[in-house]
Amino acid sequence: MNTDVEFHIRQNYPWNKLPANVKQSLGNSQREYEKHVLLYSIRNQLRFRNNLVRHVRKDERKYYEELLKYSRDHLMLYPYHLSDIMVKGLRITPFSYYIGIMEDIMNSEKSYDSLPNFTAADCLRLLGIGRNQYIDLMNQCRSSKKFFRRKSARDLLPAKPVEISVEPWWVAQTGFITEDDIRICSPAEKKAIDKMIDSGPQLAGSMEYNVVLSLYNRGFIYLDVPISDDSCISVPPLEGFVMNRVQGDYFETLLYKIFVSIDEQTNVSELANVLEIDLGLVKNAVSMYCRLGFALKKGHMFSSDQLHPTWKSAPSVNRLKSTMDPQKMLLSWEQGSPVMEGGSSATDTDTTSLEDQADTGSVSSLSIPAAPTKRIAFLFDSTLTAFLMMGNLSPNLKSHAVTMFEVGKLSDETLDSFLAELEKVESTAEGEAQRYFDHALTLKNTILFLRYNKELTQDQGPDIPNIGFPLDMLRCESLLGLDQATCSRVLNKNYKLLVSMAPLSNEIRPISSCTPQHIGPAIPEVSSIWFKLYLYHVTGQGPPSLLLSKGSRLRKLPDIFQVYDRLLITSWGHDPGVVPTSNVLTMLNDALTHSAVLIQGHGMHGHGEMVHIPFPFNEEELKGEFSYSNMCMHKALQTLKEHVDLEHQCGYITMLNSNNRHRRRGSDGVDCRGDTHLGGGLDNSGSTESFELVTEEKDGEGKGKTDVISSEDEWVPLELCFGMPLFSSELNRKVCRKIASHKLCSKESLQELLHSSRKLSLKVLSFVQSFQDGGQPADPESGVSGPLSQPAAESGVPLPALNLLFKDGELREWSGRAPPPLNISALQKDQPT
């Protein structure tokens, strides 16, 4: 649907008040506009009254029936914001709605994964049907077909809801109750119904707990989760979340947007202003979080004289255990701890880490003096969450990893329990698992370094206590779900500094931010293939590199790569992989049909040797001459310092030695040397390569040899990454030391970073633009055919319009010209008959 049309429907514009261009886009048809109004209203589950749809569809009941059918067919969440209509008018409760959905997908024999994430979570909460239970039900359903007494899916589904968790501040309202319903109620239930009918909706905590559950299970009442303008919520590590699939409907999109934007200090009204989203929609979303148990409402008071005695032993929705200790209750009320005031007994067995988190969160908030309101944000990508989920690293770490992925954020308040889980990770593992363990341990050290580190904030001023800054962890992909202006407002409101992990996956677009300042890639181009070429261009050094535009086709491997045993291949928008030269041509041509590709020489005798050099450089490192243990004095790096600010940023530069007959095994004692890697099938971040090739294991050649004198000319820069590396604990420690010693987080340094980032951005954009214009048609006799028309890159980084070659210190256009072909017919004429 056209965004202009949607905007005018949302603003309740009738047909006669539409601008001419919008009418024209609808073919000047009022009937067409009315169809769009109805479709938009149903898709967005809009209320009939006070919306434009009431002028289009006269029958209110029929409209809601269509809305319910659409929601059910598309497996959307139950429209709790329309409960008064759905329960009182149509007598469709959440339980009966989800039973219908479950019956539909079972009859269609769809997998459990067909349920969207939030819908699956609500089904689990109300029906008690998760993945294993669904598989069991499907097996029963299929086996019953083999016998005469066939059971339908409905026969196998539960007859009433499982016991749900209800909070005392929720509001109970009467549903559709008939005289026959009243007859089967107990005296206590009748009394409760009479009170709601006479006095209006009642707080659930003021009624008998078992009566509330009983009436809810029968569908006689429904529960509202009230959210006010000044409500604040916290998001603990997710429990009971189901990771199936993303649907993309309006409400799910809204839930994910708010997940990554919300924090404990921002109330609902402020959040709606920052996101520029209707306040009512934000309240609906926050209410849904609290209903599902994914968020906890902060600071709500419920005095003991209001609370019915039966609630003392009621389970809490947040699954936390507490006692009736008055001191703890005082902390709970004043500090907004998620512990329920009336006390609770846990319904889940696996609650230790969450309980500890709640307790420590309350106490630590008293011990820490008033801190600056803004925080540091550590930006990570989905690769990190995948490592934390895959490794079975510690028992309760997975819930944090799920939160990092689905919510897109771990706030400072939950980092204590996250660090406690990371502490349990062992330092050694076997095979591939070692990479997961290394990332977890390095992440722990990074959090401990950035969080409340007084060394980073020594220039706060005399009036502000120097306790460092709190730390939030944000997933880049979740932030990219917000539009650019909204993302900027969220970051500026909450954060003083952004720090990226390094390297970020090539599959995502890095966050661009001038304010708050960003220690990481300044713009997406700085994290792309273009920046590699810029690096080689300004230093005049680098491995032989050929960037081929999408649609090109190689007839043979260019001569400059013939001497290499291994090539580093980077498909556009994917992470690099090292592949053998012997069978690379077919693979390259296949990749070029759907992507631009960068080909680079890597190793002449097996894999090339790589060394990671951390920056900023220390003064001692810039003394003396180049050696294997003092790579900082390499002439390429000295030249690079003049073009790229390495003093106010942190990260690492990867140096490559392709002629690696002698494998050097130097000491790790010198900071400038960094870590040595012999290239493998995976890049430094451990991400799966785009070329899915299993490379041969490194042989033992040269392992026993002693160090040999390293020639400066053998080493060339391969890449430069801004941010904090997580793939190597030793490299990470060196970068952390340099951040502290060079005072990169001071106001002066950050101001310099702002200017240098802008200058670098302009230089790189100018460089990219210079190779985008003036493309010429390919020579028909050349070894490469011309590129297809270039679509706009989704990530915003322009695709190459020319084929570019870096060789002998110069970057230029590559025509792919091959030697002239032999004229076979002429040769045949010259031969004697």
mmCIF file of N, CA, C and O in Angstrom, residues 275-354:
data_model
loop_
_atom_site.group_PDB
_atom_site.id
_atom_site.type_symbol
_atom_site.label_atom_id
_atom_site.label_comp_id
_atom_site.label_asym_id
_atom_site.label_seq_id
_atom_site.Cartn_x
_atom_site.Cartn_y
_atom_site.Cartn_z
ATOM 1 N N LEU A 275 10.099 8.000 19.726
ATOM 2 C CA LEU A 275 9.855 7.151 18.556
ATOM 3 C C LEU A 275 8.896 7.797 17.552
ATOM 4 O O LEU A 275 8.764 7.299 16.426
ATOM 5 N N GLU A 276 8.213 8.868 18.002
ATOM 6 C CA GLU A 276 7.188 9.523 17.178
ATOM 7 C C GLU A 276 6.131 8.513 16.723
ATOM 8 O O GLU A 276 5.774 8.417 15.556
ATOM 9 N N ILE A 277 5.656 7.749 17.706
ATOM 10 C CA ILE A 277 4.602 6.750 17.480
ATOM 11 C C ILE A 277 3.435 7.112 18.383
ATOM 12 O O ILE A 277 3.632 7.626 19.497
ATOM 13 N N ASP A 278 2.221 6.860 17.940
ATOM 14 C CA ASP A 278 1.017 7.152 18.716
ATOM 15 C C ASP A 278 1.111 6.557 20.119
ATOM 16 O O ASP A 278 1.470 5.387 20.295
ATOM 17 N N LEU A 279 0.794 7.360 21.127
ATOM 18 C CA LEU A 279 0.917 6.935 22.531
ATOM 19 C C LEU A 279 0.085 5.691 22.822
ATOM 20 O O LEU A 279 0.519 4.787 23.538
ATOM 21 N N GLY A 280 -1.107 5.625 22.234
ATOM 22 C CA GLY A 280 -1.975 4.466 22.458
ATOM 23 C C GLY A 280 -1.333 3.172 21.979
ATOM 24 O O GLY A 280 -1.421 2.125 22.642
ATOM 25 N N LEU A 281 -0.647 3.217 20.817
ATOM 26 C CA LEU A 281 0.027 2.024 20.298
ATOM 27 C C LEU A 281 1.169 1.598 21.203
ATOM 28 O O LEU A 281 1.382 0.399 21.442
ATOM 29 N N VAL A 282 1.927 2.579 21.719
ATOM 30 C CA VAL A 282 3.040 2.252 22.617
ATOM 31 C C VAL A 282 2.509 1.605 23.892
ATOM 32 O O VAL A 282 3.071 0.632 24.390
ATOM 33 N N LYS A 283 1.402 2.132 24.409
ATOM 34 C CA LYS A 283 0.794 1.539 25.617
ATOM 35 C C LYS A 283 0.347 0.104 25.349
ATOM 36 O O LYS A 283 0.522 -0.785 26.191
ATOM 37 N N ASN A 284 -0.248 -0.128 24.176
ATOM 38 C CA ASN A 284 -0.674 -1.491 23.826
ATOM 39 C C ASN A 284 0.517 -2.449 23.802
ATOM 40 O O ASN A 284 0.432 -3.581 24.275
ATOM 41 N N ALA A 285 1.635 -1.985 23.241
ATOM 42 C CA ALA A 285 2.817 -2.833 23.139
ATOM 43 C C ALA A 285 3.411 -3.128 24.516
ATOM 44 O O ALA A 285 3.741 -4.273 24.832
ATOM 45 N N VAL A 286 3.544 -2.089 25.342
ATOM 46 C CA VAL A 286 4.109 -2.275 26.689
ATOM 47 C C VAL A 286 3.203 -3.171 27.524
ATOM 48 O O VAL A 286 3.669 -4.029 28.288
ATOM 49 N N SER A 287 1.893 -2.993 27.362
ATOM 50 C CA SER A 287 0.929 -3.854 28.058
ATOM 51 C C SER A 287 1.124 -5.322 27.657
ATOM 52 O O SER A 287 1.071 -6.228 28.492
ATOM 53 N N MET A 288 1.391 -5.553 26.372
ATOM 54 C CA MET A 288 1.614 -6.915 25.884
ATOM 55 C C MET A 288 2.884 -7.521 26.488
ATOM 56 O O MET A 288 2.903 -8.693 26.881
ATOM 57 N N TYR A 289 3.951 -6.717 26.583
ATOM 58 C CA TYR A 289 5.175 -7.220 27.223
ATOM 59 C C TYR A 289 4.897 -7.703 28.642
ATOM 60 O O TYR A 289 5.337 -8.774 29.060
ATOM 61 N N CYS A 290 4.166 -6.868 29.401
ATOM 62 C CA CYS A 290 3.887 -7.206 30.804
ATOM 63 C C CYS A 290 2.982 -8.438 30.887
ATOM 64 O O CYS A 290 3.158 -9.298 31.748
ATOM 65 N N ARG A 291 2.023 -8.546 29.991
ATOM 66 C CA ARG A 291 1.097 -9.688 29.983
ATOM 67 C C ARG A 291 1.848 -10.994 29.733
ATOM 68 O O ARG A 291 1.579 -12.018 30.359
ATOM 69 N N LEU A 292 2.816 -10.941 28.780
ATOM 70 C CA LEU A 292 3.576 -12.153 28.436
ATOM 71 C C LEU A 292 4.687 -12.457 29.437
ATOM 72 O O LEU A 292 5.331 -13.492 29.351
ATOM 73 N N GLY A 293 4.929 -11.517 30.364
ATOM 74 C CA GLY A 293 5.988 -11.731 31.348
ATOM 75 C C GLY A 293 7.363 -11.356 30.840
ATOM 76 O O GLY A 293 8.375 -11.691 31.470
ATOM 77 N N PHE A 294 7.436 -10.633 29.708
ATOM 78 C CA PHE A 294 8.731 -10.238 29.153
ATOM 79 C C PHE A 294 9.222 -8.915 29.730
ATOM 80 O O PHE A 294 10.376 -8.549 29.515
ATOM 81 N N ALA A 295 8.334 -8.183 30.396
ATOM 82 C CA ALA A 295 8.715 -6.906 31.006
ATOM 83 C C ALA A 295 8.045 -6.785 32.359
ATOM 84 O O ALA A 295 7.021 -7.425 32.636
ATOM 85 N N LEU A 296 8.628 -5.967 33.215
ATOM 86 C CA LEU A 296 8.121 -5.767 34.565
ATOM 87 C C LEU A 296 7.831 -4.290 34.776
ATOM 88 O O LEU A 296 8.684 -3.445 34.478
ATOM 89 N N LYS A 297 6.638 -4.001 35.276
ATOM 90 C CA LYS A 297 6.275 -2.611 35.542
ATOM 91 C C LYS A 297 6.978 -2.152 36.814
ATOM 92 O O LYS A 297 6.950 -2.845 37.830
ATOM 93 N N LYS A 298 7.618 -0.996 36.748
ATOM 94 C CA LYS A 298 8.404 -0.514 37.871
ATOM 95 C C LYS A 298 7.606 0.445 38.745
ATOM 96 O O LYS A 298 6.776 1.199 38.260
ATOM 97 N N GLY A 299 7.904 0.388 40.050
ATOM 98 C CA GLY A 299 7.433 1.418 40.962
ATOM 99 C C GLY A 299 5.961 1.423 41.266
ATOM 100 O O GLY A 299 5.473 2.360 41.868
ATOM 101 N N HIS A 300 5.215 0.377 40.860
ATOM 102 C CA HIS A 300 3.780 0.392 41.162
ATOM 103 C C HIS A 300 3.568 -0.034 42.616
ATOM 104 O O HIS A 300 4.056 -1.075 43.037
ATOM 105 N N MET A 301 2.856 0.785 43.362
ATOM 106 C CA MET A 301 2.646 0.481 44.780
ATOM 107 C C MET A 301 1.338 -0.271 44.954
ATOM 108 O O MET A 301 0.356 -0.003 44.294
ATOM 109 N N PHE A 302 1.354 -1.213 45.875
ATOM 110 C CA PHE A 302 0.141 -1.964 46.191
ATOM 111 C C PHE A 302 0.216 -2.259 47.678
ATOM 112 O O PHE A 302 0.901 -3.178 48.099
ATOM 113 N N SER A 303 -0.456 -1.456 48.481
ATOM 114 C CA SER A 303 -0.321 -1.590 49.936
ATOM 115 C C SER A 303 -0.955 -2.891 50.401
ATOM 116 O O SER A 303 -1.871 -3.423 49.785
ATOM 117 N N SER A 304 -0.480 -3.373 51.542
ATOM 118 C CA SER A 304 -0.907 -4.686 52.040
ATOM 119 C C SER A 304 -2.383 -4.696 52.425
ATOM 120 O O SER A 304 -3.045 -5.736 52.378
ATOM 121 N N ASP A 305 -2.954 -3.530 52.796
ATOM 122 C CA ASP A 305 -4.381 -3.526 53.162
ATOM 123 C C ASP A 305 -5.272 -3.618 51.922
ATOM 124 O O ASP A 305 -6.431 -4.024 52.016
ATOM 125 N N GLN A 306 -4.737 -3.231 50.756
ATOM 126 C CA GLN A 306 -5.503 -3.392 49.510
ATOM 127 C C GLN A 306 -5.432 -4.833 49.011
ATOM 128 O O GLN A 306 -6.340 -5.307 48.341
ATOM 129 N N LEU A 307 -4.347 -5.512 49.287
ATOM 130 C CA LEU A 307 -4.094 -6.840 48.726
ATOM 131 C C LEU A 307 -4.886 -7.902 49.486
ATOM 132 O O LEU A 307 -4.820 -7.986 50.710
ATOM 133 N N HIS A 308 -5.654 -8.699 48.776
ATOM 134 C CA HIS A 308 -6.411 -9.781 49.396
ATOM 135 C C HIS A 308 -5.432 -10.809 49.971
ATOM 136 O O HIS A 308 -4.417 -11.124 49.340
ATOM 137 N N PRO A 309 -5.717 -11.342 51.158
ATOM 138 C CA PRO A 309 -4.775 -12.280 51.812
ATOM 139 C C PRO A 309 -4.382 -13.479 50.942
ATOM 140 O O PRO A 309 -3.274 -14.012 51.082
ATOM 141 N N THR A 310 -5.287 -13.897 50.028
ATOM 142 C CA THR A 310 -4.987 -15.090 49.209
ATOM 143 C C THR A 310 -3.859 -14.848 48.212
ATOM 144 O O THR A 310 -3.340 -15.802 47.627
ATOM 145 N N TRP A 311 -3.478 -13.585 48.002
ATOM 146 C CA TRP A 311 -2.412 -13.283 47.033
ATOM 147 C C TRP A 311 -1.019 -13.508 47.623
ATOM 148 O O TRP A 311 -0.025 -13.443 46.898
ATOM 149 N N LYS A 312 -0.952 -13.720 48.968
ATOM 150 C CA LYS A 312 0.361 -13.899 49.594
ATOM 151 C C LYS A 312 1.120 -15.086 48.991
ATOM 152 O O LYS A 312 2.335 -15.081 48.894
ATOM 153 N N SER A 313 0.384 -16.128 48.610
ATOM 154 C CA SER A 313 1.043 -17.331 48.082
ATOM 155 C C SER A 313 0.884 -17.474 46.566
ATOM 156 O O SER A 313 1.161 -18.529 46.009
ATOM 157 N N ALA A 314 0.450 -16.387 45.923
ATOM 158 C CA ALA A 314 0.224 -16.472 44.473
ATOM 159 C C ALA A 314 1.544 -16.390 43.715
ATOM 160 O O ALA A 314 2.427 -15.628 44.084
ATOM 161 N N PRO A 315 1.682 -17.179 42.626
ATOM 162 C CA PRO A 315 2.911 -17.071 41.808
ATOM 163 C C PRO A 315 2.944 -15.750 41.063
ATOM 164 O O PRO A 315 1.909 -15.239 40.649
ATOM 165 N N SER A 316 4.150 -15.196 40.900
ATOM 166 C CA SER A 316 4.304 -13.913 40.208
ATOM 167 C C SER A 316 4.612 -14.140 38.739
ATOM 168 O O SER A 316 5.278 -15.098 38.374
ATOM 169 N N VAL A 317 4.161 -13.202 37.925
ATOM 170 C CA VAL A 317 4.366 -13.326 36.486
ATOM 171 C C VAL A 317 5.848 -13.278 36.126
ATOM 172 O O VAL A 317 6.290 -13.824 35.135
ATOM 173 N N ASN A 318 6.668 -12.593 36.981
ATOM 174 C CA ASN A 318 8.086 -12.474 36.632
ATOM 175 C C ASN A 318 8.924 -13.624 37.171
ATOM 176 O O ASN A 318 10.151 -13.604 37.039
ATOM 177 N N ARG A 319 8.270 -14.599 37.816
ATOM 178 C CA ARG A 319 8.943 -15.831 38.239
ATOM 179 C C ARG A 319 10.064 -15.578 39.259
ATOM 180 O O ARG A 319 11.041 -16.304 39.310
ATOM 181 N N LEU A 320 9.971 -14.502 40.022
ATOM 182 C CA LEU A 320 10.998 -14.237 41.020
ATOM 183 C C LEU A 320 10.510 -14.639 42.399
ATOM 184 O O LEU A 320 9.352 -14.496 42.738
ATOM 185 N N LYS A 321 11.439 -15.144 43.206
ATOM 186 C CA LYS A 321 11.097 -15.542 44.566
ATOM 187 C C LYS A 321 11.451 -14.403 45.521
ATOM 188 O O LYS A 321 12.471 -13.764 45.376
ATOM 189 N N SER A 322 10.613 -14.175 46.493
ATOM 190 C CA SER A 322 10.954 -13.188 47.523
ATOM 191 C C SER A 322 10.285 -13.585 48.825
ATOM 192 O O SER A 322 9.475 -14.498 48.880
ATOM 193 N N THR A 323 10.632 -12.898 49.874
ATOM 194 C CA THR A 323 10.024 -13.170 51.179
ATOM 195 C C THR A 323 9.279 -11.924 51.619
ATOM 196 O O THR A 323 9.298 -10.899 50.943
ATOM 197 N N MET A 324 8.660 -12.010 52.777
ATOM 198 C CA MET A 324 7.915 -10.867 53.289
ATOM 199 C C MET A 324 8.808 -9.948 54.115
ATOM 200 O O MET A 324 8.338 -9.241 54.990
ATOM 201 N N ASP A 325 10.099 -9.958 53.874
ATOM 202 C CA ASP A 325 11.037 -9.098 54.586
ATOM 203 C C ASP A 325 10.660 -7.637 54.339
ATOM 204 O O ASP A 325 10.696 -7.168 53.208
ATOM 205 N N PRO A 326 10.303 -6.867 55.390
ATOM 206 C CA PRO A 326 9.855 -5.481 55.179
ATOM 207 C C PRO A 326 10.929 -4.622 54.523
ATOM 208 O O PRO A 326 10.622 -3.734 53.740
ATOM 209 N N GLN A 327 12.208 -4.894 54.876
ATOM 210 C CA GLN A 327 13.279 -4.084 54.285
ATOM 211 C C GLN A 327 13.326 -4.273 52.776
ATOM 212 O O GLN A 327 13.493 -3.339 52.017
ATOM 213 N N LYS A 328 13.141 -5.552 52.337
ATOM 214 C CA LYS A 328 13.166 -5.829 50.893
ATOM 215 C C LYS A 328 11.973 -5.178 50.210
ATOM 216 O O LYS A 328 12.087 -4.669 49.100
ATOM 217 N N MET A 329 10.821 -5.166 50.893
ATOM 218 C CA MET A 329 9.644 -4.533 50.310
ATOM 219 C C MET A 329 9.861 -3.036 50.159
ATOM 220 O O MET A 329 9.463 -2.431 49.181
ATOM 221 N N LEU A 330 10.560 -2.433 51.137
ATOM 222 C CA LEU A 330 10.839 -1.016 51.062
ATOM 223 C C LEU A 330 11.718 -0.707 49.857
ATOM 224 O O LEU A 330 11.464 0.221 49.095
ATOM 225 N N LEU A 331 12.754 -1.545 49.674
ATOM 226 C CA LEU A 331 13.629 -1.378 48.514
ATOM 227 C C LEU A 331 12.832 -1.524 47.226
ATOM 228 O O LEU A 331 13.013 -0.787 46.278
ATOM 229 N N SER A 332 11.916 -2.496 47.256
ATOM 230 C CA SER A 332 11.137 -2.771 46.049
ATOM 231 C C SER A 332 10.310 -1.564 45.645
ATOM 232 O O SER A 332 10.275 -1.181 44.498
ATOM 233 N N TRP A 333 9.668 -0.939 46.633
ATOM 234 C CA TRP A 333 8.810 0.195 46.304
ATOM 235 C C TRP A 333 9.619 1.418 45.889
ATOM 236 O O TRP A 333 9.284 2.114 44.957
ATOM 237 N N GLU A 334 10.692 1.695 46.603
ATOM 238 C CA GLU A 334 11.426 2.927 46.336
ATOM 239 C C GLU A 334 12.289 2.835 45.091
ATOM 240 O O GLU A 334 12.445 3.791 44.367
ATOM 241 N N GLN A 335 12.884 1.674 44.890
ATOM 242 C CA GLN A 335 13.833 1.557 43.782
ATOM 243 C C GLN A 335 13.235 0.949 42.533
ATOM 244 O O GLN A 335 13.905 0.818 41.529
ATOM 245 N N GLY A 336 11.959 0.526 42.636
ATOM 246 C CA GLY A 336 11.340 -0.045 41.445
ATOM 247 C C GLY A 336 11.873 -1.420 41.115
ATOM 248 O O GLY A 336 11.911 -1.815 39.965
ATOM 249 N N SER A 337 12.298 -2.183 42.141
ATOM 250 C CA SER A 337 12.754 -3.544 41.875
ATOM 251 C C SER A 337 11.585 -4.383 41.418
ATOM 252 O O SER A 337 10.452 -4.163 41.841
ATOM 253 N N PRO A 338 11.832 -5.367 40.553
ATOM 254 C CA PRO A 338 10.719 -6.155 40.034
ATOM 255 C C PRO A 338 10.142 -7.156 41.020
ATOM 256 O O PRO A 338 9.258 -7.904 40.679
ATOM 257 N N VAL A 339 10.622 -7.202 42.253
ATOM 258 C CA VAL A 339 10.097 -8.172 43.209
ATOM 259 C C VAL A 339 8.666 -7.800 43.570
ATOM 260 O O VAL A 339 8.367 -6.652 43.864
ATOM 261 N N MET A 340 7.774 -8.758 43.582
ATOM 262 C CA MET A 340 6.368 -8.462 43.861
ATOM 263 C C MET A 340 6.176 -8.151 45.335
ATOM 264 O O MET A 340 6.701 -8.834 46.207
ATOM 265 N N GLU A 341 5.386 -7.109 45.615
ATOM 266 C CA GLU A 341 5.281 -6.625 46.992
ATOM 267 C C GLU A 341 4.668 -7.654 47.924
ATOM 268 O O GLU A 341 5.040 -7.772 49.071
ATOM 269 N N GLY A 342 3.714 -8.398 47.470
ATOM 270 C CA GLY A 342 3.008 -9.318 48.339
ATOM 271 C C GLY A 342 3.749 -10.601 48.590
ATOM 272 O O GLY A 342 3.274 -11.467 49.302
ATOM 273 N N GLY A 343 4.912 -10.772 47.995
ATOM 274 C CA GLY A 343 5.647 -12.023 48.119
ATOM 275 C C GLY A 343 5.147 -13.013 47.104
ATOM 276 O O GLY A 343 4.037 -12.922 46.617
ATOM 277 N N SER A 344 5.982 -13.970 46.744
ATOM 278 C CA SER A 344 5.574 -14.953 45.754
ATOM 279 C C SER A 344 6.359 -16.222 45.926
ATOM 280 O O SER A 344 7.419 -16.252 46.518
ATOM 281 N N SER A 345 5.801 -17.287 45.392
ATOM 282 C CA SER A 345 6.537 -18.551 45.354
ATOM 283 C C SER A 345 6.758 -18.891 43.907
ATOM 284 O O SER A 345 5.886 -18.705 43.078
ATOM 285 N N ALA A 346 7.930 -19.382 43.597
ATOM 286 C CA ALA A 346 8.283 -19.593 42.192
ATOM 287 C C ALA A 346 7.523 -20.762 41.601
ATOM 288 O O ALA A 346 7.266 -21.747 42.257
ATOM 289 N N THR A 347 7.163 -20.626 40.334
ATOM 290 C CA THR A 347 6.537 -21.738 39.626
ATOM 291 C C THR A 347 7.537 -22.448 38.739
ATOM 292 O O THR A 347 7.291 -23.537 38.292
ATOM 293 N N ASP A 348 8.655 -21.786 38.433
ATOM 294 C CA ASP A 348 9.691 -22.401 37.618
ATOM 295 C C ASP A 348 10.846 -22.822 38.503
ATOM 296 O O ASP A 348 11.111 -22.216 39.524
ATOM 297 N N THR A 349 11.542 -23.863 38.100
ATOM 298 C CA THR A 349 12.677 -24.327 38.894
ATOM 299 C C THR A 349 13.943 -23.567 38.556
ATOM 300 O O THR A 349 14.807 -23.385 39.383
ATOM 301 N N ASP A 350 14.038 -23.079 37.319
ATOM 302 C CA ASP A 350 15.288 -22.482 36.842
ATOM 303 C C ASP A 350 15.239 -20.970 37.022
ATOM 304 O O ASP A 350 15.069 -20.227 36.088
ATOM 305 N N THR A 351 15.339 -20.504 38.286
ATOM 306 C CA THR A 351 15.148 -19.074 38.536
ATOM 307 C C THR A 351 16.311 -18.447 39.274
ATOM 308 O O THR A 351 16.259 -17.282 39.611
ATOM 309 N N THR A 352 17.345 -19.196 39.550
ATOM 310 C CA THR A 352 18.407 -18.705 40.424
ATOM 311 C C THR A 352 19.028 -17.425 39.915
ATOM 312 O O THR A 352 19.157 -16.452 40.642
ATOM 313 N N SER A 353 19.393 -17.408 38.639
ATOM 314 C CA SER A 353 20.112 -16.239 38.112
ATOM 315 C C SER A 353 19.223 -15.002 38.123
ATOM 316 O O SER A 353 19.676 -13.905 38.408
ATOM 317 N N LEU A 354 17.919 -15.184 37.827
ATOM 318 C CA LEU A 354 17.021 -14.033 37.809
ATOM 319 C C LEU A 354 16.782 -13.512 39.215
ATOM 320 O O LEU A 354 16.683 -12.317 39.445
#
